[in-house]
């Protein structure tokens, strides 16, 4: 039984990290009931801050300017950490760079365009989120992304050459523009079997109900 899921996301979005974990929980529950389920996940790019410099910018200063000060940022971090617990944790204290995610999205696009296995795609998504939110690494940096891709089974030299070029840059930017033109104004955003949309990091139960509805 096929279940196609498009995930519109940005790898620096904490709610996308939480939403991915909740989707996985719902899928685990559903597979326990329907082991024949064939899930295909496709990641679509979204840029929370498309004007982020290519080299990134200081993380804390960016957030304090965006949210109005240190207290507001601390409160936001506390809300996110509470929402993610116990399944998703964050190491905000390690995060020093707010990265530009164009290269990260290009890396994901490349993996999908090459027809990588779903397990490899899932591992890459997990690694990109973890690198940013748990390890505080700059996922806009070519060396960092090459290391991540290599750990997920790709070839370092090929990834580095790809990221050092502008290959697929216009394609990824066009994809991001298209999802916004289709009405997506926030992430995460899930499109289930091309017929049902779910916005936000819904609970495991709510996502599970949506998955069942999409299979009808």
Short mmCIF file of C-alpha atoms in Angstrom, two decimals:
data_model
loop_
_atom_site.label_atom_id
_atom_site.label_comp_id
_atom_site.label_asym_id
_atom_site.label_seq_id
_atom_site.Cartn_x
_atom_site.Cartn_y
_atom_site.Cartn_z
CA UNK A 1 0.00 0.00 0.00
CA UNK A 2 1.68 3.25 -1.12
CA UNK A 3 1.92 6.33 1.05
CA UNK A 4 3.69 9.31 -0.50
CA UNK A 5 4.68 12.12 1.84
CA UNK A 6 6.09 15.46 0.71
CA UNK A 7 7.76 17.35 3.56
CA UNK A 8 8.29 21.07 3.09
CA UNK A 9 10.97 22.00 5.59
CA UNK A 10 14.06 23.99 6.45
CA UNK A 11 16.92 22.30 8.30
CA UNK A 12 17.31 25.24 10.71
CA UNK A 13 13.65 25.14 11.74
CA UNK A 14 13.25 23.63 15.24
CA UNK A 15 9.59 22.86 14.64
CA UNK A 16 10.58 20.94 11.51
CA UNK A 17 12.93 18.83 13.65
CA UNK A 18 10.09 18.17 16.08
CA UNK A 19 7.59 17.57 13.28
CA UNK A 20 9.86 15.01 11.63
CA UNK A 21 10.14 13.07 14.89
CA UNK A 22 6.37 13.11 15.41
CA UNK A 23 5.78 11.97 11.84
CA UNK A 24 8.20 9.10 12.43
CA UNK A 25 6.31 8.14 15.58
CA UNK A 26 3.04 8.10 13.67
CA UNK A 27 4.59 6.04 10.87
CA UNK A 28 6.00 3.53 13.35
CA UNK A 29 2.53 3.08 14.86
CA UNK A 30 0.94 2.75 11.43
CA UNK A 31 3.50 0.21 10.20
CA UNK A 32 2.78 -1.92 13.25
CA UNK A 33 -0.82 -2.15 12.03
CA UNK A 34 -0.05 -2.27 8.31
CA UNK A 35 3.35 -3.88 7.71
CA UNK A 36 2.73 -3.87 3.96
CA UNK A 37 2.80 -0.06 3.91
CA UNK A 38 5.23 1.39 1.34
CA UNK A 39 6.21 4.87 2.51
CA UNK A 40 8.00 7.24 0.15
CA UNK A 41 9.18 10.54 1.62
CA UNK A 42 10.20 13.47 -0.57
CA UNK A 43 11.82 16.56 0.94
CA UNK A 44 11.00 19.98 -0.52
CA UNK A 45 13.02 23.12 0.27
CA UNK A 46 11.88 26.13 2.24
CA UNK A 47 13.98 29.09 3.35
CA UNK A 48 13.00 30.58 6.70
CA UNK A 49 15.48 33.40 6.12
CA UNK A 50 16.40 33.58 2.44
CA UNK A 51 18.53 36.68 3.03
CA UNK A 52 20.98 34.88 5.35
CA UNK A 53 24.53 35.57 4.07
CA UNK A 54 26.19 32.62 2.28
CA UNK A 55 28.70 32.25 5.13
CA UNK A 56 25.95 32.46 7.74
CA UNK A 57 25.69 34.95 10.59
CA UNK A 58 26.06 34.95 14.40
CA UNK A 59 23.22 32.82 15.73
CA UNK A 60 22.44 34.56 19.00
CA UNK A 61 22.66 38.08 17.59
CA UNK A 62 20.33 37.12 14.75
CA UNK A 63 17.70 35.72 17.11
CA UNK A 64 17.89 38.60 19.56
CA UNK A 65 17.36 41.05 16.71
CA UNK A 66 14.47 38.97 15.35
CA UNK A 67 12.65 38.31 18.63
CA UNK A 68 13.44 41.49 20.55
CA UNK A 69 16.17 40.60 23.02
CA UNK A 70 17.90 37.95 25.10
CA UNK A 71 14.94 37.22 27.40
CA UNK A 72 12.65 36.62 24.46
CA UNK A 73 15.16 34.25 22.87
CA UNK A 74 15.60 32.32 26.12
CA UNK A 75 11.82 32.02 26.46
CA UNK A 76 11.51 30.82 22.87
CA UNK A 77 14.23 28.22 23.41
CA UNK A 78 12.47 27.00 26.55
CA UNK A 79 9.16 26.61 24.69
CA UNK A 80 10.81 24.70 21.87
CA UNK A 81 12.72 22.43 24.25
CA UNK A 82 9.54 21.69 26.20
CA UNK A 83 7.63 20.91 23.00
CA UNK A 84 10.36 18.58 21.78
CA UNK A 85 10.79 16.62 25.00
CA UNK A 86 11.28 13.77 25.51
CA UNK A 87 11.89 12.61 21.94
CA UNK A 88 13.72 15.63 20.51
CA UNK A 89 16.42 17.56 22.33
CA UNK A 90 18.27 20.74 21.44
CA UNK A 91 21.75 22.02 22.27
CA UNK A 92 21.12 25.72 21.72
CA UNK A 93 24.25 26.60 23.68
CA UNK A 94 26.38 24.96 20.97
CA UNK A 95 24.81 26.88 18.12
CA UNK A 96 27.00 29.85 17.18
CA UNK A 97 26.19 30.21 13.47
CA UNK A 98 22.85 30.75 11.78
CA UNK A 99 23.65 29.02 8.48
CA UNK A 100 22.41 29.68 4.99
CA UNK A 101 20.67 26.41 4.08
CA UNK A 102 20.83 26.58 0.29
CA UNK A 103 23.69 24.08 0.12
CA UNK A 104 21.98 21.75 2.58
CA UNK A 105 18.84 21.77 0.44
CA UNK A 106 20.94 21.19 -2.68
CA UNK A 107 22.56 18.21 -0.97
CA UNK A 108 19.16 16.72 -0.21
CA UNK A 109 17.93 17.46 -3.74
CA UNK A 110 20.99 15.71 -5.19
CA UNK A 111 20.46 12.61 -3.06
CA UNK A 112 16.82 12.36 -4.11
CA UNK A 113 17.53 13.10 -7.78
CA UNK A 114 20.12 10.31 -7.80
CA UNK A 115 17.49 7.87 -6.58
CA UNK A 116 19.09 7.12 -3.24
CA UNK A 117 17.30 4.59 -1.06
CA UNK A 118 14.70 5.87 1.39
CA UNK A 119 16.90 4.77 4.28
CA UNK A 120 19.74 6.91 2.92
CA UNK A 121 17.45 9.91 2.44
CA UNK A 122 16.16 9.53 6.00
CA UNK A 123 19.71 9.25 7.34
CA UNK A 124 20.72 12.42 5.51
CA UNK A 125 17.75 14.38 6.88
CA UNK A 126 18.47 13.11 10.40
CA UNK A 127 22.14 14.03 10.08
CA UNK A 128 21.44 17.56 8.83
CA UNK A 129 19.04 18.31 11.68
CA UNK A 130 21.35 16.74 14.25
CA UNK A 131 24.40 18.60 12.96
CA UNK A 132 22.63 21.92 13.45
CA UNK A 133 20.53 21.39 16.57
CA UNK A 134 22.61 18.88 18.55
CA UNK A 135 26.19 19.48 17.42
CA UNK A 136 26.11 23.18 16.59
CA UNK A 137 27.81 22.63 13.22
CA UNK A 138 27.48 25.01 10.29
CA UNK A 139 25.34 23.15 7.74
CA UNK A 140 26.02 25.87 5.21
CA UNK A 141 29.71 24.97 5.17
CA UNK A 142 30.98 22.74 2.36
CA UNK A 143 33.40 20.77 4.56
CA UNK A 144 30.67 20.09 7.10
CA UNK A 145 28.19 18.99 4.45
CA UNK A 146 30.77 16.78 2.75
CA UNK A 147 31.44 15.06 6.09
CA UNK A 148 27.72 14.56 6.67
CA UNK A 149 27.13 13.17 3.18
CA UNK A 150 30.11 10.83 3.44
CA UNK A 151 28.82 9.46 6.74
CA UNK A 152 25.54 8.77 4.92
CA UNK A 153 27.26 6.72 2.22
CA UNK A 154 28.10 9.33 -0.41
CA UNK A 155 31.51 10.06 -1.94
CA UNK A 156 33.37 12.99 -0.41
CA UNK A 157 35.03 14.27 -3.58
CA UNK A 158 31.83 14.10 -5.61
CA UNK A 159 29.85 15.95 -2.94
CA UNK A 160 32.52 18.60 -2.55
CA UNK A 161 32.72 19.20 -6.32
CA UNK A 162 28.94 19.46 -6.50
CA UNK A 163 28.66 21.95 -3.64
CA UNK A 164 31.56 24.05 -4.90
CA UNK A 165 29.69 24.49 -8.18
CA UNK A 166 26.33 26.16 -8.63
CA UNK A 167 24.71 22.94 -9.87
CA UNK A 168 20.97 22.76 -9.12
CA UNK A 169 21.01 26.09 -7.28
CA UNK A 170 18.39 27.57 -9.59
CA UNK A 171 16.35 24.35 -9.42
CA UNK A 172 16.23 24.35 -5.62
CA UNK A 173 15.42 28.06 -5.46
CA UNK A 174 12.64 27.55 -7.99
CA UNK A 175 11.22 24.65 -5.96
CA UNK A 176 11.19 26.80 -2.82
CA UNK A 177 9.42 29.59 -4.70
CA UNK A 178 6.85 27.16 -6.08
CA UNK A 179 5.81 25.81 -2.68
CA UNK A 180 5.26 29.35 -1.46
CA UNK A 181 3.26 30.17 -4.58
CA UNK A 182 1.11 27.15 -3.75
CA UNK A 183 0.25 28.70 -0.40
CA UNK A 184 2.83 27.28 1.99
CA UNK A 185 3.80 30.14 4.31
CA UNK A 186 5.23 28.19 7.24
CA UNK A 187 6.98 24.94 8.00
CA UNK A 188 6.86 22.07 8.60
CA UNK A 189 4.19 21.37 6.02
CA UNK A 190 3.23 17.83 5.01
CA UNK A 191 1.42 16.75 1.84
CA UNK A 192 0.04 13.23 2.17
CA UNK A 193 -0.66 11.18 -0.96
CA UNK A 194 -1.05 14.40 -2.95
CA UNK A 195 -4.49 14.98 -1.44
CA UNK A 196 -4.23 15.98 2.22
CA UNK A 197 -2.17 18.78 3.75
CA UNK A 198 -1.03 19.00 7.36
CA UNK A 199 0.52 22.21 8.64
CA UNK A 200 2.77 22.40 11.68
CA UNK A 201 4.36 19.93 14.09
CA UNK A 202 1.19 18.06 14.99
CA UNK A 203 1.03 15.44 17.72
CA UNK A 204 1.77 11.81 16.91
CA UNK A 205 -1.93 11.01 17.32
CA UNK A 206 -3.06 13.83 15.04
CA UNK A 207 -0.49 12.93 12.41
CA UNK A 208 -1.49 9.28 12.64
CA UNK A 209 -5.12 10.18 12.02
CA UNK A 210 -4.11 12.26 9.00
CA UNK A 211 -2.05 9.39 7.59
CA UNK A 212 -5.03 7.06 7.87
CA UNK A 213 -7.26 9.61 6.16
CA UNK A 214 -4.75 9.96 3.33
CA UNK A 215 -4.85 6.20 2.78
CA UNK A 216 -8.63 6.10 2.33
#
